[in-house]
mmCIF file of C-alpha atoms in Angstrom:
data_model
loop_
_atom_site.group_PDB
_atom_site.id
_atom_site.type_symbol
_atom_site.label_atom_id
_atom_site.label_comp_id
_atom_site.label_asym_id
_atom_site.label_seq_id
_atom_site.Cartn_x
_atom_site.Cartn_y
_atom_site.Cartn_z
ATOM 1 C CA UNK A 1073 16.340 29.079 13.674
ATOM 2 C CA UNK A 1074 17.017 27.153 16.878
ATOM 3 C CA UNK A 1075 17.048 23.333 17.153
ATOM 4 C CA UNK A 1076 13.575 23.149 18.709
ATOM 5 C CA UNK A 1077 12.053 25.133 15.831
ATOM 6 C CA UNK A 1078 13.888 22.953 13.317
ATOM 7 C CA UNK A 1079 12.641 19.762 14.987
ATOM 8 C CA UNK A 1080 9.019 20.919 14.789
ATOM 9 C CA UNK A 1081 9.126 21.918 11.149
ATOM 10 C CA UNK A 1082 6.897 19.573 9.164
ATOM 11 C CA UNK A 1083 8.285 18.082 5.990
ATOM 12 C CA UNK A 1084 11.656 19.533 5.271
ATOM 13 C CA UNK A 1085 14.637 17.620 3.957
ATOM 14 C CA UNK A 1086 13.665 14.290 5.532
ATOM 15 C CA UNK A 1087 10.228 14.304 3.901
ATOM 16 C CA UNK A 1088 11.744 15.401 0.596
ATOM 17 C CA UNK A 1089 14.321 12.585 0.688
ATOM 18 C CA UNK A 1090 11.621 10.057 1.588
ATOM 19 C CA UNK A 1091 9.459 11.180 -1.327
ATOM 20 C CA UNK A 1092 12.418 11.059 -3.737
ATOM 21 C CA UNK A 1093 13.361 7.550 -2.613
ATOM 22 C CA UNK A 1094 9.751 6.327 -2.836
ATOM 23 C CA UNK A 1095 9.439 7.760 -6.344
ATOM 24 C CA UNK A 1096 12.718 6.161 -7.401
ATOM 25 C CA UNK A 1097 11.546 2.753 -6.136
ATOM 26 C CA UNK A 1098 8.219 3.056 -7.956
ATOM 27 C CA UNK A 1099 9.959 4.033 -11.211
ATOM 28 C CA UNK A 1100 12.489 1.208 -10.960
ATOM 29 C CA UNK A 1101 9.785 -1.380 -10.297
ATOM 30 C CA UNK A 1102 7.807 -0.090 -13.283
ATOM 31 C CA UNK A 1103 10.880 -0.230 -15.523
ATOM 32 C CA UNK A 1104 12.605 -3.387 -14.330
ATOM 33 C CA UNK A 1105 10.264 -5.296 -12.044
ATOM 34 C CA UNK A 1106 10.915 -6.343 -8.492
ATOM 35 C CA UNK A 1107 14.327 -7.745 -7.639
ATOM 36 C CA UNK A 1108 16.105 -6.182 -10.598
ATOM 37 C CA UNK A 1109 17.685 -3.237 -8.830
ATOM 38 C CA UNK A 1110 19.772 -2.475 -5.765
ATOM 39 C CA UNK A 1111 19.741 0.030 -2.938
ATOM 40 C CA UNK A 1112 22.605 1.796 -4.745
ATOM 41 C CA UNK A 1113 20.484 2.190 -7.874
ATOM 42 C CA UNK A 1114 17.561 3.533 -5.834
ATOM 43 C CA UNK A 1115 19.914 5.985 -4.135
ATOM 44 C CA UNK A 1116 21.394 7.143 -7.443
ATOM 45 C CA UNK A 1117 17.943 7.621 -8.973
ATOM 46 C CA UNK A 1118 16.752 9.526 -5.893
ATOM 47 C CA UNK A 1119 19.904 11.636 -5.671
ATOM 48 C CA UNK A 1120 20.776 10.512 -2.135
ATOM 49 C CA UNK A 1121 23.559 8.467 -0.556
ATOM 50 C CA UNK A 1122 22.851 4.762 -0.182
ATOM 51 C CA UNK A 1123 23.854 5.105 3.483
ATOM 52 C CA UNK A 1124 20.802 7.359 3.920
ATOM 53 C CA UNK A 1125 18.566 4.535 2.719
ATOM 54 C CA UNK A 1126 20.231 1.950 4.966
ATOM 55 C CA UNK A 1127 20.079 4.301 7.959
ATOM 56 C CA UNK A 1128 16.381 5.084 7.461
ATOM 57 C CA UNK A 1129 15.011 1.740 6.229
ATOM 58 C CA UNK A 1130 17.684 -0.811 7.077
ATOM 59 C CA UNK A 1131 17.519 -2.570 3.724
ATOM 60 C CA UNK A 1132 15.722 -2.998 0.443
ATOM 61 C CA UNK A 1133 12.884 -5.213 1.711
ATOM 62 C CA UNK A 1134 11.908 -2.780 4.486
ATOM 63 C CA UNK A 1135 12.058 0.091 2.000
ATOM 64 C CA UNK A 1136 9.864 -1.773 -0.472
ATOM 65 C CA UNK A 1137 7.324 -2.597 2.237
ATOM 66 C CA UNK A 1138 7.271 1.056 3.313
ATOM 67 C CA UNK A 1139 6.695 2.183 -0.281
ATOM 68 C CA UNK A 1140 3.802 -0.242 -0.732
ATOM 69 C CA UNK A 1141 2.137 0.650 2.579
ATOM 70 C CA UNK A 1142 2.609 4.392 2.126
ATOM 71 C CA UNK A 1143 1.001 4.240 -1.318
ATOM 72 C CA UNK A 1144 -1.897 2.177 -0.029
ATOM 73 C CA UNK A 1145 -2.488 4.545 2.878
ATOM 74 C CA UNK A 1146 -2.283 7.648 0.693
ATOM 75 C CA UNK A 1147 -4.394 6.380 -2.177
ATOM 76 C CA UNK A 1148 -6.757 3.976 -0.441
ATOM 77 C CA UNK A 1149 -7.393 5.268 3.084
ATOM 78 C CA UNK A 1150 -10.005 3.497 5.164
ATOM 79 C CA UNK A 1151 -13.300 5.314 4.579
ATOM 80 C CA UNK A 1152 -15.917 6.072 7.223
ATOM 81 C CA UNK A 1153 -19.214 6.662 5.397
ATOM 82 C CA UNK A 1154 -21.473 5.644 8.277
ATOM 83 C CA UNK A 1155 -22.356 2.179 6.963
ATOM 84 C CA UNK A 1156 -20.414 -0.981 6.255
ATOM 85 C CA UNK A 1157 -21.826 -1.222 2.732
ATOM 86 C CA UNK A 1158 -20.774 2.360 2.002
ATOM 87 C CA UNK A 1159 -17.349 1.855 3.561
ATOM 88 C CA UNK A 1160 -16.680 -1.347 1.604
ATOM 89 C CA UNK A 1161 -17.905 0.105 -1.707
ATOM 90 C CA UNK A 1162 -15.791 3.228 -1.251
ATOM 91 C CA UNK A 1163 -12.745 1.257 -0.162
ATOM 92 C CA UNK A 1164 -13.055 -1.279 -3.008
ATOM 93 C CA UNK A 1165 -13.404 1.536 -5.563
ATOM 94 C CA UNK A 1166 -10.306 3.264 -4.130
ATOM 95 C CA UNK A 1167 -8.270 0.063 -4.293
ATOM 96 C CA UNK A 1168 -9.444 -0.608 -7.856
ATOM 97 C CA UNK A 1169 -8.357 2.902 -8.919
ATOM 98 C CA UNK A 1170 -5.006 2.503 -7.179
ATOM 99 C CA UNK A 1171 -4.062 -0.879 -8.621
ATOM 100 C CA UNK A 1172 -5.098 0.063 -12.160
ATOM 101 C CA UNK A 1173 -3.490 3.526 -12.097
ATOM 102 C CA UNK A 1174 -0.148 4.386 -13.705
ATOM 103 C CA UNK A 1175 2.021 2.873 -10.943
ATOM 104 C CA UNK A 1176 -0.579 0.525 -9.478
ATOM 105 C CA UNK A 1177 0.488 -2.717 -11.138
ATOM 106 C CA UNK A 1178 4.102 -2.088 -10.132
ATOM 107 C CA UNK A 1179 3.148 -1.615 -6.480
ATOM 108 C CA UNK A 1180 0.887 -4.679 -6.623
ATOM 109 C CA UNK A 1181 3.733 -6.754 -8.091
ATOM 110 C CA UNK A 1182 5.955 -5.407 -5.318
ATOM 111 C CA UNK A 1183 3.554 -6.544 -2.600
ATOM 112 C CA UNK A 1184 3.349 -10.000 -4.173
ATOM 113 C CA UNK A 1185 7.109 -10.196 -4.635
ATOM 114 C CA UNK A 1186 7.754 -9.468 -0.964
ATOM 115 C CA UNK A 1187 6.116 -12.820 -0.209
ATOM 116 C CA UNK A 1188 9.038 -14.812 -1.550
ATOM 117 C CA UNK A 1189 12.178 -12.930 -0.575
ATOM 118 C CA UNK A 1190 13.475 -14.839 2.436
ATOM 119 C CA UNK A 1191 13.423 -13.858 6.119
ATOM 120 C CA UNK A 1192 13.801 -10.089 5.642
ATOM 121 C CA UNK A 1193 11.205 -10.052 2.886
ATOM 122 C CA UNK A 1194 8.886 -12.155 5.036
ATOM 123 C CA UNK A 1195 9.226 -9.636 7.872
ATOM 124 C CA UNK A 1196 8.471 -6.762 5.496
ATOM 125 C CA UNK A 1197 5.539 -8.655 3.977
ATOM 126 C CA UNK A 1198 4.162 -9.542 7.419
ATOM 127 C CA UNK A 1199 4.457 -5.926 8.583
ATOM 128 C CA UNK A 1200 2.633 -4.745 5.471
ATOM 129 C CA UNK A 1201 -0.121 -7.348 5.873
ATOM 130 C CA UNK A 1202 -0.487 -6.723 9.616
ATOM 131 C CA UNK A 1203 -0.756 -2.949 9.172
ATOM 132 C CA UNK A 1204 -3.250 -3.120 6.320
ATOM 133 C CA UNK A 1205 -5.349 -5.882 7.917
ATOM 134 C CA UNK A 1206 -5.440 -3.862 11.145
ATOM 135 C CA UNK A 1207 -6.750 -0.850 9.238
ATOM 136 C CA UNK A 1208 -9.378 -2.989 7.542
ATOM 137 C CA UNK A 1209 -10.307 -4.490 10.912
ATOM 138 C CA UNK A 1210 -10.895 -0.993 12.317
ATOM 139 C CA UNK A 1211 -13.492 -0.411 9.564
ATOM 140 C CA UNK A 1212 -15.190 -3.695 10.412
ATOM 141 C CA UNK A 1213 -15.091 -2.952 14.156
ATOM 142 C CA UNK A 1214 -16.767 0.431 13.540
ATOM 143 C CA UNK A 1215 -19.545 -1.376 11.694
ATOM 144 C CA UNK A 1216 -20.023 -3.818 14.581
ATOM 145 C CA UNK A 1217 -20.068 -0.892 17.029
ATOM 146 C CA UNK A 1218 -22.950 0.569 14.974
ATOM 147 C CA UNK A 1219 -24.790 -2.747 15.320
ATOM 148 C CA UNK A 1220 -24.089 -3.996 11.799
ATOM 149 C CA UNK A 1221 -23.124 -7.563 11.016
ATOM 150 C CA UNK A 1222 -19.610 -7.525 9.577
ATOM 151 C CA UNK A 1223 -17.417 -10.255 8.104
ATOM 152 C CA UNK A 1224 -13.882 -10.778 9.338
ATOM 153 C CA UNK A 1225 -10.960 -9.074 7.586
ATOM 154 C CA UNK A 1226 -9.766 -12.266 5.867
ATOM 155 C CA UNK A 1227 -13.195 -12.745 4.312
ATOM 156 C CA UNK A 1228 -13.041 -9.218 2.869
ATOM 157 C CA UNK A 1229 -9.582 -9.945 1.502
ATOM 158 C CA UNK A 1230 -10.764 -13.240 -0.032
ATOM 159 C CA UNK A 1231 -13.987 -11.951 -1.578
ATOM 160 C CA UNK A 1232 -13.237 -8.361 -2.542
ATOM 161 C CA UNK A 1233 -9.519 -7.618 -2.767
ATOM 162 C CA UNK A 1234 -8.109 -10.945 -4.006
ATOM 163 C CA UNK A 1235 -10.298 -11.107 -7.126
ATOM 164 C CA UNK A 1236 -9.286 -7.565 -8.069
ATOM 165 C CA UNK A 1237 -5.600 -8.311 -7.515
ATOM 166 C CA UNK A 1238 -5.806 -11.492 -9.623
ATOM 167 C CA UNK A 1239 -7.507 -9.653 -12.493
ATOM 168 C CA UNK A 1240 -4.794 -6.984 -12.540
ATOM 169 C CA UNK A 1241 -1.843 -9.338 -12.045
ATOM 170 C CA UNK A 1242 -2.957 -11.669 -14.835
ATOM 171 C CA UNK A 1243 -4.526 -9.093 -17.173
ATOM 172 C CA UNK A 1244 -7.960 -10.679 -16.907
ATOM 173 C CA UNK A 1245 -10.107 -7.710 -17.817
ATOM 174 C CA UNK A 1246 -10.902 -4.291 -16.450
ATOM 175 C CA UNK A 1247 -12.066 -3.482 -12.952
ATOM 176 C CA UNK A 1248 -15.288 -1.774 -13.933
ATOM 177 C CA UNK A 1249 -17.369 -0.070 -11.248
ATOM 178 C CA UNK A 1250 -20.047 -2.724 -11.801
ATOM 179 C CA UNK A 1251 -17.566 -5.541 -11.251
ATOM 180 C CA UNK A 1252 -16.134 -3.966 -8.081
ATOM 181 C CA UNK A 1253 -19.586 -3.217 -6.630
ATOM 182 C CA UNK A 1254 -20.660 -6.773 -7.484
ATOM 183 C CA UNK A 1255 -17.807 -8.142 -5.373
ATOM 184 C CA UNK A 1256 -18.974 -6.107 -2.378
ATOM 185 C CA UNK A 1257 -22.637 -7.013 -2.981
ATOM 186 C CA UNK A 1258 -21.821 -10.743 -3.034
ATOM 187 C CA UNK A 1259 -19.816 -10.398 0.178
ATOM 188 C CA UNK A 1260 -22.641 -8.622 1.976
#
């Protein structure tokens, strides 16, 4: 196989290493919580050299942000149902499933923990927030393009996502479909 063929091959070792590292981070957060492990421990759990993690992510905070964003994108992609109400209901249900699933609370705690980790953590947190808010904004812009009245992204965060996050973080009851739909209904 020549170099050009190798470069075009999807997945491969790089994707496998990334998946192993992401899984190791998720497991360590579930077991120990945020801030109770090192890059070396992630590398050992993933079966890779710690230099591979530093080369690819630069540090623990950037890695943690990447893990959180990748999980959100994979499990809660921005829907396009043809209406804002449908998009918001679908998105809210996806987020509720993600944050209450087996690894959901760990990833949610990770996102919260990034808020207080100094300059590098702040950069990672800001990148995560900017990326996710931009994706949410694209859903709202599509609704406006269809002629629908749409709230701003911060209003969606305040009225739909924040209440779900608080319930999960503080163990304040289940995120039933009725509860999640009620959040969207009150927003609209």
